[in-house]
Coordinates of C-alpha atoms and ligand atoms in Angstrom, one line a residue:
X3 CA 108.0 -5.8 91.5
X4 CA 106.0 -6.2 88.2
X5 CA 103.4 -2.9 87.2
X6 CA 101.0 -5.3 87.8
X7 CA 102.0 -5.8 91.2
X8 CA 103.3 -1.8 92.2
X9 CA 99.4 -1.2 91.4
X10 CA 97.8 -3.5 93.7
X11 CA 99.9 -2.3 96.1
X12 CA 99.1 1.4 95.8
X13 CA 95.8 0.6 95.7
X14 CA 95.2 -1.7 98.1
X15 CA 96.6 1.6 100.5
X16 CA 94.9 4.2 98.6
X17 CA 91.8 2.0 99.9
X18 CA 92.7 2.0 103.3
X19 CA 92.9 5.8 103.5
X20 CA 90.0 6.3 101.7
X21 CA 87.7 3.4 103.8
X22 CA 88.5 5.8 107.2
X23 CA 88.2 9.2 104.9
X24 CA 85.7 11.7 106.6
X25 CA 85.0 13.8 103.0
X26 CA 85.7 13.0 99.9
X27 CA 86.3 15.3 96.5
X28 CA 86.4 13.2 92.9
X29 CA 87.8 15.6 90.4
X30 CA 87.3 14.2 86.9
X31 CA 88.0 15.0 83.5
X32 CA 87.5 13.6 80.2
X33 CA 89.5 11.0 80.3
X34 CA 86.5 9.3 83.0
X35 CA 84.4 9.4 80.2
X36 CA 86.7 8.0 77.4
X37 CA 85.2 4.0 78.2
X38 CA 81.8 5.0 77.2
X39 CA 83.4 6.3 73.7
X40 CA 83.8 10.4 74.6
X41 CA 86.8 11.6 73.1
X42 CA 89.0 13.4 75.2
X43 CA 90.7 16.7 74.7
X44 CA 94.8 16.1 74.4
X45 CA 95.5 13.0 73.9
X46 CA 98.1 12.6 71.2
X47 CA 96.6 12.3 67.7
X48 CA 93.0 11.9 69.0
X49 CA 92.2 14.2 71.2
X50 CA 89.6 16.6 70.2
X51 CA 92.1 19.5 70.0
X52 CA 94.4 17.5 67.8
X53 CA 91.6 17.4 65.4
X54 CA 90.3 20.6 65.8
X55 CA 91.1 24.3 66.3
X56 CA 89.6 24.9 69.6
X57 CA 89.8 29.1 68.7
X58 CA 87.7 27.9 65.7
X59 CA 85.0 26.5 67.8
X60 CA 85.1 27.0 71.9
X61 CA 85.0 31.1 72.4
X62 CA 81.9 33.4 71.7
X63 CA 84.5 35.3 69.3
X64 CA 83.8 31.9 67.2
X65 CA 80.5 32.2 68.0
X66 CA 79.7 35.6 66.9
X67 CA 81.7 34.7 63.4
X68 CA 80.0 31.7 62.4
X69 CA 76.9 30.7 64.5
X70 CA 76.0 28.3 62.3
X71 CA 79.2 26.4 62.3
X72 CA 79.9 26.2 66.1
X73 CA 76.0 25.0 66.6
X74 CA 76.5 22.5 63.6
X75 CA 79.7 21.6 65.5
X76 CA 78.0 21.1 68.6
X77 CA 75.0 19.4 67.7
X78 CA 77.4 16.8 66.2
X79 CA 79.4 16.8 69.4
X80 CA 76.4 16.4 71.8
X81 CA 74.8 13.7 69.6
X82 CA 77.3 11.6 70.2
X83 CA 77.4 12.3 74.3
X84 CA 73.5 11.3 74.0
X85 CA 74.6 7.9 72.9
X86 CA 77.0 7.4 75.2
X87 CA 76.4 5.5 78.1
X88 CA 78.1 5.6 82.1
X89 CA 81.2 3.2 81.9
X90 CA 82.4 0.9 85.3
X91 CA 84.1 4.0 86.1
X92 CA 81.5 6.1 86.3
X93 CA 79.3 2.8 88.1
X94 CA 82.1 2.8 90.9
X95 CA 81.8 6.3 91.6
X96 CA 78.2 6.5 92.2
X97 CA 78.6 3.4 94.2
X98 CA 81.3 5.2 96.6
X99 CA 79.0 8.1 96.9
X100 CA 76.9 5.6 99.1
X101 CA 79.9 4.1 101.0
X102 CA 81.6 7.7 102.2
X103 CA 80.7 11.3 102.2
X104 CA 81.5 12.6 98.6
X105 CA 81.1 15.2 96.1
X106 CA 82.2 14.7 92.5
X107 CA 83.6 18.3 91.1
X108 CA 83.3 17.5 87.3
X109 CA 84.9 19.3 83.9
X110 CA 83.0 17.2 82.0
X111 CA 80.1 18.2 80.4
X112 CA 78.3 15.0 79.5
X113 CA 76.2 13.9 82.5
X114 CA 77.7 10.9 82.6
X115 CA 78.6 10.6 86.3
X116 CA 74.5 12.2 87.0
X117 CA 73.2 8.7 84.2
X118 CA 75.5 6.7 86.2
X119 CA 73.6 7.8 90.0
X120 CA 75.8 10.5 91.3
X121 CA 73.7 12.5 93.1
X122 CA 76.7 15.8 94.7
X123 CA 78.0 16.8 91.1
X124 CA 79.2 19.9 90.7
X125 CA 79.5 21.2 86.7
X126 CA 82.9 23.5 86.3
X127 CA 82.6 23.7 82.6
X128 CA 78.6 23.6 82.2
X129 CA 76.7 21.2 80.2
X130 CA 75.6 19.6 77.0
X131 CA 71.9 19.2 78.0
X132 CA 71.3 23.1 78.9
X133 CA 71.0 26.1 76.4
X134 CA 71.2 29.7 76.9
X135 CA 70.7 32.8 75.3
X136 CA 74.4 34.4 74.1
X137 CA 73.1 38.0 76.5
X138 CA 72.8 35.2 79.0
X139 CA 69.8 36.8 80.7
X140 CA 67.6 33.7 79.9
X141 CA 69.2 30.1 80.6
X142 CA 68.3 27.1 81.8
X143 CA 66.7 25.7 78.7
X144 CA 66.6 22.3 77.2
X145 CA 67.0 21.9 73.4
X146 CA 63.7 20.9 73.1
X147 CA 62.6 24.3 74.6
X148 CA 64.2 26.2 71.8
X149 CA 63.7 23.8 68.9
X150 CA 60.4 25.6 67.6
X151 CA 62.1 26.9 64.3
X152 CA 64.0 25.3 61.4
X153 CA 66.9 28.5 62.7
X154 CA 70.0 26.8 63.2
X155 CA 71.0 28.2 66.0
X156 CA 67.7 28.8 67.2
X157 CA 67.0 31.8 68.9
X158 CA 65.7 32.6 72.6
X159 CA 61.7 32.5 72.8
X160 CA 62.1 35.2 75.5
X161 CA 64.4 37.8 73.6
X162 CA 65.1 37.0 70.5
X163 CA 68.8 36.6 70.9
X164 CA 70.9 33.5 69.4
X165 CA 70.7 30.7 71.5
X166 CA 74.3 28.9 72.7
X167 CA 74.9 26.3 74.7
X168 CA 75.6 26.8 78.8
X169 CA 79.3 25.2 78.3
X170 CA 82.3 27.3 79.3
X171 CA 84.1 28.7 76.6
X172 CA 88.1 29.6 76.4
X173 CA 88.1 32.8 77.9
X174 CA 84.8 32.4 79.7
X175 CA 84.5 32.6 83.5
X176 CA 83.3 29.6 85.2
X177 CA 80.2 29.5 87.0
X178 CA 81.2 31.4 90.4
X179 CA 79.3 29.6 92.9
X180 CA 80.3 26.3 91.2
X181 CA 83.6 27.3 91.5
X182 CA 83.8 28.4 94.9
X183 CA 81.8 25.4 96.4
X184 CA 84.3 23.2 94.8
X185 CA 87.2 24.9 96.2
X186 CA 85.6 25.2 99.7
X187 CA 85.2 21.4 99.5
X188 CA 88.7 21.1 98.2
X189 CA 89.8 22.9 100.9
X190 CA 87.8 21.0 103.5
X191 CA 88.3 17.5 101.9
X192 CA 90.7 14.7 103.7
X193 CA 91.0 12.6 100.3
X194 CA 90.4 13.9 96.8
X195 CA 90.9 11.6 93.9
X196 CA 91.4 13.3 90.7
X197 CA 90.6 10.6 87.4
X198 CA 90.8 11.3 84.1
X199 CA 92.5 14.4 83.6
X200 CA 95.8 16.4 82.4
X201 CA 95.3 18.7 84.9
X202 CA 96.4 22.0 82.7
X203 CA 93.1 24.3 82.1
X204 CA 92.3 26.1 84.8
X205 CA 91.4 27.9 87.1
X206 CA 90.0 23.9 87.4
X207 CA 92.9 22.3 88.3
X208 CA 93.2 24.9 90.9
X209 CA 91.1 22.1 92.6
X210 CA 93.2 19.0 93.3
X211 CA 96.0 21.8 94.2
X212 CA 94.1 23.4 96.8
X213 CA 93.1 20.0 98.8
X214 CA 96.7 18.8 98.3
X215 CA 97.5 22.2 100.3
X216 CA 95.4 22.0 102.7
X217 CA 96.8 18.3 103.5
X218 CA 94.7 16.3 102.0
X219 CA 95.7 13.1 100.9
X220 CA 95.6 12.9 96.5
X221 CA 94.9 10.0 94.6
X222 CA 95.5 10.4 91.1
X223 CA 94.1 7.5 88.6
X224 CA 95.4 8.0 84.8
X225 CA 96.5 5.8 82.3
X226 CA 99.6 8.2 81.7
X227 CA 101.3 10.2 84.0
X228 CA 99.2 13.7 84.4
X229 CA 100.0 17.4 86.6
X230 CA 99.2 15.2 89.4
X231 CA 101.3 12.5 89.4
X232 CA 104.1 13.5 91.3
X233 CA 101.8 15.2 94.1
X234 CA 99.8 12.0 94.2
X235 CA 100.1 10.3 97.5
X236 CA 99.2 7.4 95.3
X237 CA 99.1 7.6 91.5
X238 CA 97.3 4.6 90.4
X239 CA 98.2 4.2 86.9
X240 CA 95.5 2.1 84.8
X241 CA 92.0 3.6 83.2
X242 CA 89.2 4.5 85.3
X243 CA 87.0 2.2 83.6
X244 CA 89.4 -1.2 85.6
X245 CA 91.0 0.9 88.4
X246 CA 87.8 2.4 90.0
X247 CA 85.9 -0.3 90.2
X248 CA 88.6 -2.3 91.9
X249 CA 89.4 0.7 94.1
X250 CA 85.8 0.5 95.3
X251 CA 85.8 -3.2 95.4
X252 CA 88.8 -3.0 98.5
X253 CA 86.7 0.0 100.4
X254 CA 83.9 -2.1 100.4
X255 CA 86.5 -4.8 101.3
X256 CA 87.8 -2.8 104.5
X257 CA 84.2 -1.6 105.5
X258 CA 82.8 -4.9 105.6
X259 CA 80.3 -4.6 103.1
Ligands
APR302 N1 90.7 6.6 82.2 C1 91.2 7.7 82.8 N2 92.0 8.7 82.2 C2 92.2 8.5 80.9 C3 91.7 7.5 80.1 C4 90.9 6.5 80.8 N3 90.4 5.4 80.2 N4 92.0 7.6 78.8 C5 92.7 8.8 78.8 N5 92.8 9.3 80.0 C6 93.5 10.6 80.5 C7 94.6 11.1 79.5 O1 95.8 10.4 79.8 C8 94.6 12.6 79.9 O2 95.5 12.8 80.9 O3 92.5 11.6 80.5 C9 93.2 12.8 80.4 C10 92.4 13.8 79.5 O4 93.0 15.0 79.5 P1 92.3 16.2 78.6 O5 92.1 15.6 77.2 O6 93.2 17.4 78.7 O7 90.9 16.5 79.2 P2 90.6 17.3 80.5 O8 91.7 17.3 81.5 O9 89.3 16.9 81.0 O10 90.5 18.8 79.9 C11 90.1 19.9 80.7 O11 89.9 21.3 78.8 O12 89.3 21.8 76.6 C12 89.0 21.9 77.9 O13 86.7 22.3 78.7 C13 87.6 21.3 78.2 O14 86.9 20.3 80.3 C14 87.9 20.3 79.4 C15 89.3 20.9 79.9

């Protein structure tokens, strides 16, 4: 049996199960985001982290030794996420979100999956399009809210302190209730499909673990084999950009729509 053909086979029952599936988790990581030009992280010679030192630039010890080069780093960084757009994958998500009950538990912090319609997205990792101050009593601000000044960074309006942006650092805890709603809903889940990610940084990839324990069944959709390969149930092995969409396409198929 050709790739091709081992594919449309795994998917084509990785549909069935998820056509009759009660609740639904989507786990995603960068690589979701990877069609609509995002870089991701690891990914031999271009990830992010093969071209950067992430000690240099993703903890508030960088932070506190060279503000100005993290927020230059940043700006950069999130400029490029503006002019991204939602890829097919992202598309077939949202348009599952309407065919089952689903909740997409996200590392990403682009927004991507919210552009593309999602509605039940939960942020692990934070996001580019909120700011806080580095004391953290003050968040929730836009950039546009603490862009009065030529400072680079700028600083909170309310206290004074440097402003940072609300992404999770190495080192950093993640948001606690964000956290613990996605693992409840791991927990409670009867099919979780994890796409686009290598599955090492946690506590994150606690996720995909804990549904899989509690008997869930896993789809896992990567171009390369990831952490969850070999737990997979079905490890449909493609992009997420061609293998959602299609993936979608047989639900629809089996619900009659
Ligand atoms: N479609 C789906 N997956 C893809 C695609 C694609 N088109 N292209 C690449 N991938 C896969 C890669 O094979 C890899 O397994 O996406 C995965 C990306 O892995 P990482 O770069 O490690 O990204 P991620 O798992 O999201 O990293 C987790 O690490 O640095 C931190 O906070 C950062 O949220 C990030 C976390």
């Amino acid at each position: 049996m050709s790739g091709g053909d081992r594919l449309a086979t795994s998917l084509g029952a990785a549909a069935a199960r998820l056509a009759r599936a009660r609740r639904v988790v989507v786990y995603t990581g960068a690589g979701v985001s990877k069609e609509s030009g995002i870089s991701t992280f690891r990914e031999p010679g271009e990830g992010i982290w093969a071209r950067y030192d992430p000690m240099q630039l993703a903890t508030a010890e960088a932070y506190a030794r060279d503000p100005a080069f993290v927020w230059r780093w940043y700006m950069d960084r999130f400029g490029l996420i503006d002019q991204a757009a939602p890829n097919p994958g992202h598309h077939a998500l949202a348009a599952l979100e309407r065919l089952v009950s689903l909740t997409i538990v996200t590392q990403n912090i682009d927004g991507l999956h919210q552009r593309a319609g999602s509605h039940d997205v939960i942020e692990l990792h934070g996001s580019a399009h909120r700011y806080k101050c580095v004391g953290e009593r003050h968040t929730g601000f836009t950039l546009a809210d603490v862009s009065g000044s030529d400072e680079a960074p700028p600083r909170c309006p309310r206290c004074g302190d440097l402003i940072r942006p609300d992404v999770v650092w190495f080192g950093e805890t993640l948001p606690a209730a964000a956290l613990e709603r996605a693992l409840e809903l791991a927990s409670g889940c009867d099919v979780l499909i994890a796409v686009g990610t290598s599955g090492v940084v946690y506590p994150a990839a606690l996720v995909p673990v804990t549904a899989h324990q509690a008997g869930a069944a896993l789809i896992d959709v990567n171009p390369e084999p990831d952490a969850y390969a070999d737990m997979a149930d079905w490890f449909l092995q493609g992009p997420g950009g061609e293998v959602l969409p299609r993936l979608v396409d047989e639900v629809k198929r089996r619900r009659g729509v």
